[in-house]
PDB file of C-alpha atoms in Angstrom:
ATOM      1  CA  MET A 645      25.626  88.577  80.959  1.00 58.00           C
ATOM      2  CA  ASN A 646      25.365  86.390  84.962  1.00 62.00           C
ATOM      3  CA  ARG A 647      24.108  88.298  87.521  1.00 70.00           C
ATOM      4  CA  ASN A 648      27.075  88.302  89.719  1.00 89.00           C
ATOM      5  CA  SER A 649      28.413  89.881  86.094  1.00 92.00           C
ATOM      6  CA  GLU A 650      25.791  92.264  86.293  1.00 94.00           C
ATOM      7  CA  ASP A 651      26.497  93.493  89.845  1.00 96.00           C
ATOM      8  CA  ILE A 652      30.587  93.874  89.020  1.00 96.00           C
ATOM      9  CA  ALA A 653      30.114  95.704  86.243  1.00 96.00           C
ATOM     10  CA  ALA A 654      27.401  97.941  88.772  1.00 97.00           C
ATOM     11  CA  ILE A 655      29.620  98.334  90.779  1.00 97.00           C
ATOM     12  CA  ARG A 656      32.584  98.968  88.769  1.00 97.00           C
ATOM     13  CA  LYS A 657      30.490 102.265  87.252  1.00 97.00           C
ATOM     14  CA  LEU A 658      29.591 103.306  91.270  1.00 98.00           C
ATOM     15  CA  ALA A 659      33.662 103.551  91.253  1.00 97.00           C
ATOM     16  CA  GLU A 660      33.527 105.888  88.086  1.00 96.00           C
ATOM     17  CA  ASP A 661      29.929 107.984  89.301  1.00 97.00           C
ATOM     18  CA  TRP A 662      31.941 108.467  92.657  1.00 96.00           C
ATOM     19  CA  ARG A 663      35.200 109.361  90.291  1.00 94.00           C
ATOM     20  CA  ALA A 664      33.244 112.026  88.448  1.00 95.00           C
ATOM     21  CA  GLY A 665      31.336 113.476  91.412  1.00 95.00           C
ATOM     22  CA  TRP A 666      35.285 114.483  93.057  1.00 93.00           C
ATOM     23  CA  LEU A 667      36.326 115.970  89.880  1.00 92.00           C
ATOM     24  CA  THR A 668      33.707 118.131  89.406  1.00 94.00           C
ATOM     25  CA  GLY A 669      32.728 118.482  93.180  1.00 94.00           C
ATOM     26  CA  ASP A 670      29.571 117.227  93.790  1.00 96.00           C
ATOM     27  CA  VAL A 671      28.922 117.052  96.778  1.00 97.00           C
ATOM     28  CA  ASP A 672      24.887 115.834  95.980  1.00 97.00           C
ATOM     29  CA  ALA A 673      26.563 113.593  93.587  1.00 97.00           C
ATOM     30  CA  LEU A 674      28.391 112.251  95.716  1.00 97.00           C
ATOM     31  CA  LEU A 675      26.595 112.058  98.822  1.00 98.00           C
ATOM     32  CA  ALA A 676      23.630 109.805  96.705  1.00 98.00           C
ATOM     33  CA  LEU A 677      25.848 107.331  96.027  1.00 98.00           C
ATOM     34  CA  PHE A 678      25.762 105.681  99.844  1.00 98.00           C
ATOM     35  CA  THR A 679      23.882 103.752 101.402  1.00 98.00           C
ATOM     36  CA  ASP A 680      21.176 105.450 104.200  1.00 97.00           C
ATOM     37  CA  ASP A 681      24.166 104.606 106.957  1.00 97.00           C
ATOM     38  CA  PRO A 682      27.564 105.176 106.004  1.00 98.00           C
ATOM     39  CA  VAL A 683      30.618 104.987 107.690  1.00 98.00           C
ATOM     40  CA  VAL A 684      33.973 107.292 106.417  1.00 97.00           C
ATOM     41  CA  MET A 685      37.077 106.666 107.790  1.00 96.00           C
ATOM     42  CA  PRO A 686      38.998 109.645 105.504  1.00 90.00           C
ATOM     43  CA  TRP A 687      43.444 109.435 107.176  1.00 84.00           C
ATOM     44  CA  GLY A 688      44.412 111.717 109.345  1.00 84.00           C
ATOM     45  CA  GLN A 689      40.772 112.268 110.880  1.00 88.00           C
ATOM     46  CA  PRO A 690      38.704 110.725 112.547  1.00 94.00           C
ATOM     47  CA  VAL A 691      35.523 108.271 111.581  1.00 97.00           C
ATOM     48  CA  VAL A 692      32.636 110.337 109.647  1.00 97.00           C
ATOM     49  CA  ARG A 693      29.514 109.024 110.705  1.00 98.00           C
ATOM     50  CA  GLY A 694      25.834 109.810 108.170  1.00 97.00           C
ATOM     51  CA  LYS A 695      25.763 111.719 104.971  1.00 96.00           C
ATOM     52  CA  GLU A 696      24.964 115.068 106.506  1.00 95.00           C
ATOM     53  CA  ALA A 697      28.775 114.558 108.711  1.00 97.00           C
ATOM     54  CA  ILE A 698      29.720 113.958 106.023  1.00 97.00           C
ATOM     55  CA  ARG A 699      28.088 116.753 103.711  1.00 97.00           C
ATOM     56  CA  PRO A 700      30.502 119.183 105.341  1.00 95.00           C
ATOM     57  CA  LEU A 701      33.867 117.985 105.382  1.00 92.00           C
ATOM     58  CA  TYR A 702      32.980 117.452 101.562  1.00 94.00           C
ATOM     59  CA  LYS A 703      31.168 120.433 101.420  1.00 96.00           C
ATOM     60  CA  MET A 704      35.548 122.207 102.779  1.00 93.00           C
ATOM     61  CA  VAL A 705      37.053 120.486 100.187  1.00 92.00           C
ATOM     62  CA  PHE A 706      35.388 121.564  97.051  1.00 94.00           C
ATOM     63  CA  LYS A 707      35.050 125.428  98.953  1.00 95.00           C
ATOM     64  CA  ASP A 708      38.439 125.599  98.779  1.00 95.00           C
ATOM     65  CA  TYR A 709      40.007 123.284  96.716  1.00 95.00           C
ATOM     66  CA  ALA A 710      39.693 122.038  92.835  1.00 94.00           C
ATOM     67  CA  ILE A 711      40.585 118.952  92.441  1.00 93.00           C
ATOM     68  CA  ARG A 712      42.357 116.092  89.323  1.00 94.00           C
ATOM     69  CA  SER A 713      43.059 113.090  90.418  1.00 92.00           C
ATOM     70  CA  GLU A 714      44.375 109.584  88.483  1.00 94.00           C
ATOM     71  CA  THR A 715      42.866 106.658  89.659  1.00 93.00           C
ATOM     72  CA  THR A 716      42.926 102.924  89.381  1.00 95.00           C
ATOM     73  CA  LEU A 717      40.850 100.516  89.942  1.00 96.00           C
ATOM     74  CA  ALA A 718      42.537  97.344  91.332  1.00 95.00           C
ATOM     75  CA  GLU A 719      40.078  94.786  92.011  1.00 96.00           C
ATOM     76  CA  VAL A 720      36.323  94.472  91.731  1.00 97.00           C
ATOM     77  CA  GLU A 721      34.165  91.256  94.112  1.00 96.00           C
ATOM     78  CA  VAL A 722      31.090  90.887  95.363  1.00 97.00           C
ATOM     79  CA  SER A 723      28.920  88.256  97.066  1.00 96.00           C
ATOM     80  CA  GLY A 724      25.015  88.393  96.797  1.00 95.00           C
ATOM     81  CA  ASP A 725      23.887  92.218  98.715  1.00 97.00           C
ATOM     82  CA  LEU A 726      27.553  92.811  99.559  1.00 97.00           C
ATOM     83  CA  GLY A 727      31.000  94.168  97.289  1.00 97.00           C
ATOM     84  CA  TYR A 728      34.192  95.431  98.017  1.00 97.00           C
ATOM     85  CA  PHE A 729      36.284  97.931  95.758  1.00 97.00           C
ATOM     86  CA  TRP A 730      40.268  99.536  96.433  1.00 97.00           C
ATOM     87  CA  ALA A 731      41.506 101.532  93.931  1.00 96.00           C
ATOM     88  CA  GLY A 732      44.728 103.705  94.047  1.00 96.00           C
ATOM     89  CA  TYR A 733      44.445 107.223  93.366  1.00 95.00           C
ATOM     90  CA  LYS A 734      46.887 110.334  92.763  1.00 96.00           C
ATOM     91  CA  LEU A 735      45.541 114.107  93.458  1.00 93.00           C
ATOM     92  CA  ARG A 736      46.442 117.077  93.093  1.00 95.00           C
ATOM     93  CA  ALA A 737      44.620 119.578  95.410  1.00 94.00           C
ATOM     94  CA  THR A 738      45.573 123.462  93.910  1.00 95.00           C
ATOM     95  CA  PRO A 739      43.441 125.868  96.076  1.00 96.00           C
ATOM     96  CA  LYS A 740      41.662 128.540  94.807  1.00 95.00           C
ATOM     97  CA  ALA A 741      42.876 131.074  96.561  1.00 95.00           C
ATOM     98  CA  GLY A 742      46.122 130.198  95.198  1.00 95.00           C
ATOM     99  CA  GLY A 743      48.880 129.478  96.528  1.00 95.00           C
ATOM    100  CA  GLU A 744      51.040 125.521  95.846  1.00 96.00           C
ATOM    101  CA  ALA A 745      49.228 123.060  95.710  1.00 95.00           C
ATOM    102  CA  ILE A 746      48.994 119.087  97.401  1.00 92.00           C
ATOM    103  CA  GLU A 747      50.119 116.523  95.186  1.00 94.00           C
ATOM    104  CA  GLU A 748      49.184 112.865  97.290  1.00 93.00           C
ATOM    105  CA  GLU A 749      49.090 109.863  96.523  1.00 95.00           C
ATOM    106  CA  GLY A 750      47.426 106.203  98.073  1.00 94.00           C
ATOM    107  CA  LYS A 751      44.307 104.068  97.844  1.00 96.00           C
ATOM    108  CA  SER A 752      40.315 103.598  99.487  1.00 96.00           C
ATOM    109  CA  LEU A 753      38.730 100.979 100.117  1.00 98.00           C
ATOM    110  CA  PHE A 754      35.638 100.548  99.438  1.00 98.00           C
ATOM    111  CA  ILE A 755      32.626  98.471 100.725  1.00 98.00           C
ATOM    112  CA  VAL A 756      29.675  98.100  99.140  1.00 98.00           C
ATOM    113  CA  ARG A 757      25.978  97.622 100.125  1.00 98.00           C
ATOM    114  CA  ARG A 758      22.633  96.194  97.507  1.00 98.00           C
ATOM    115  CA  GLU A 759      20.010  99.517  99.040  1.00 96.00           C
ATOM    116  CA  ARG A 760      16.422  98.788  97.179  1.00 94.00           C
ATOM    117  CA  GLY A 761      18.331  97.343  93.962  1.00 94.00           C
ATOM    118  CA  SER A 762      21.746  99.704  93.797  1.00 97.00           C
ATOM    119  CA  TRP A 763      24.867  99.385  94.772  1.00 98.00           C
ATOM    120  CA  LYS A 764      25.500 102.353  96.983  1.00 98.00           C
ATOM    121  CA  ILE A 765      28.748 102.860  99.261  1.00 98.00           C
ATOM    122  CA  ALA A 766      28.548 101.714 102.893  1.00 98.00           C
ATOM    123  CA  ARG A 767      31.915 101.684 103.950  1.00 98.00           C
ATOM    124  CA  LEU A 768      35.240 103.640 102.856  1.00 98.00           C
ATOM    125  CA  MET A 769      38.618 104.099 104.280  1.00 97.00           C
ATOM    126  CA  ASP A 770      41.251 106.234 102.931  1.00 93.00           C
ATOM    127  CA  ASN A 771      45.032 106.050 103.153  1.00 92.00           C
ATOM    128  CA  SER A 772      48.269 107.111 102.670  1.00 89.00           C
ATOM    129  CA  ASP A 773      51.411 106.414 100.573  1.00 90.00           C
ATOM    130  CA  HIS A 774      53.076 108.786 102.256  1.00 80.00           C
ATOM    131  CA  VAL A 775      54.329 108.830 105.884  1.00 69.00           C
ATOM    132  CA  PRO A 776      52.928 112.284 107.771  1.00 63.00           C
ATOM    133  CA  GLU A 777      55.337 114.226 108.849  1.00 66.00           C
ATOM    134  CA  GLY A 778      56.960 113.949 112.172  1.00 59.00           C
ATOM    135  CA  SER A 779      56.971 110.526 112.174  1.00 52.00           C
TER     136      SER A 779
END
């Protein structure tokens, strides 16, 4: 396996670890996948900078919802110490307190960077396939 193939395999593993963290609701596992200076651009929300700013966002989601999802990894590329991957997703968030589940489809773009020998998420942007109500 050449270096580029090894890097692509490592980035694919990062994508798998990302999905596993969401399915188990493990905030610490998710945060461990980020670089030291991450930026998250969630759909319909302001930019979130830094792990400690991301933590309450994820904690709130997992406190209130059980997550199920299907993900389709569409593309993985790498060049030197930078790379990216993007994936489509179908998500079902079921309120733990009861009530109607939220279903969403969209895609996420991850810009990744090699940091201290490991691939980590440096930037993440999500967006929905649906037009917001009232648009």
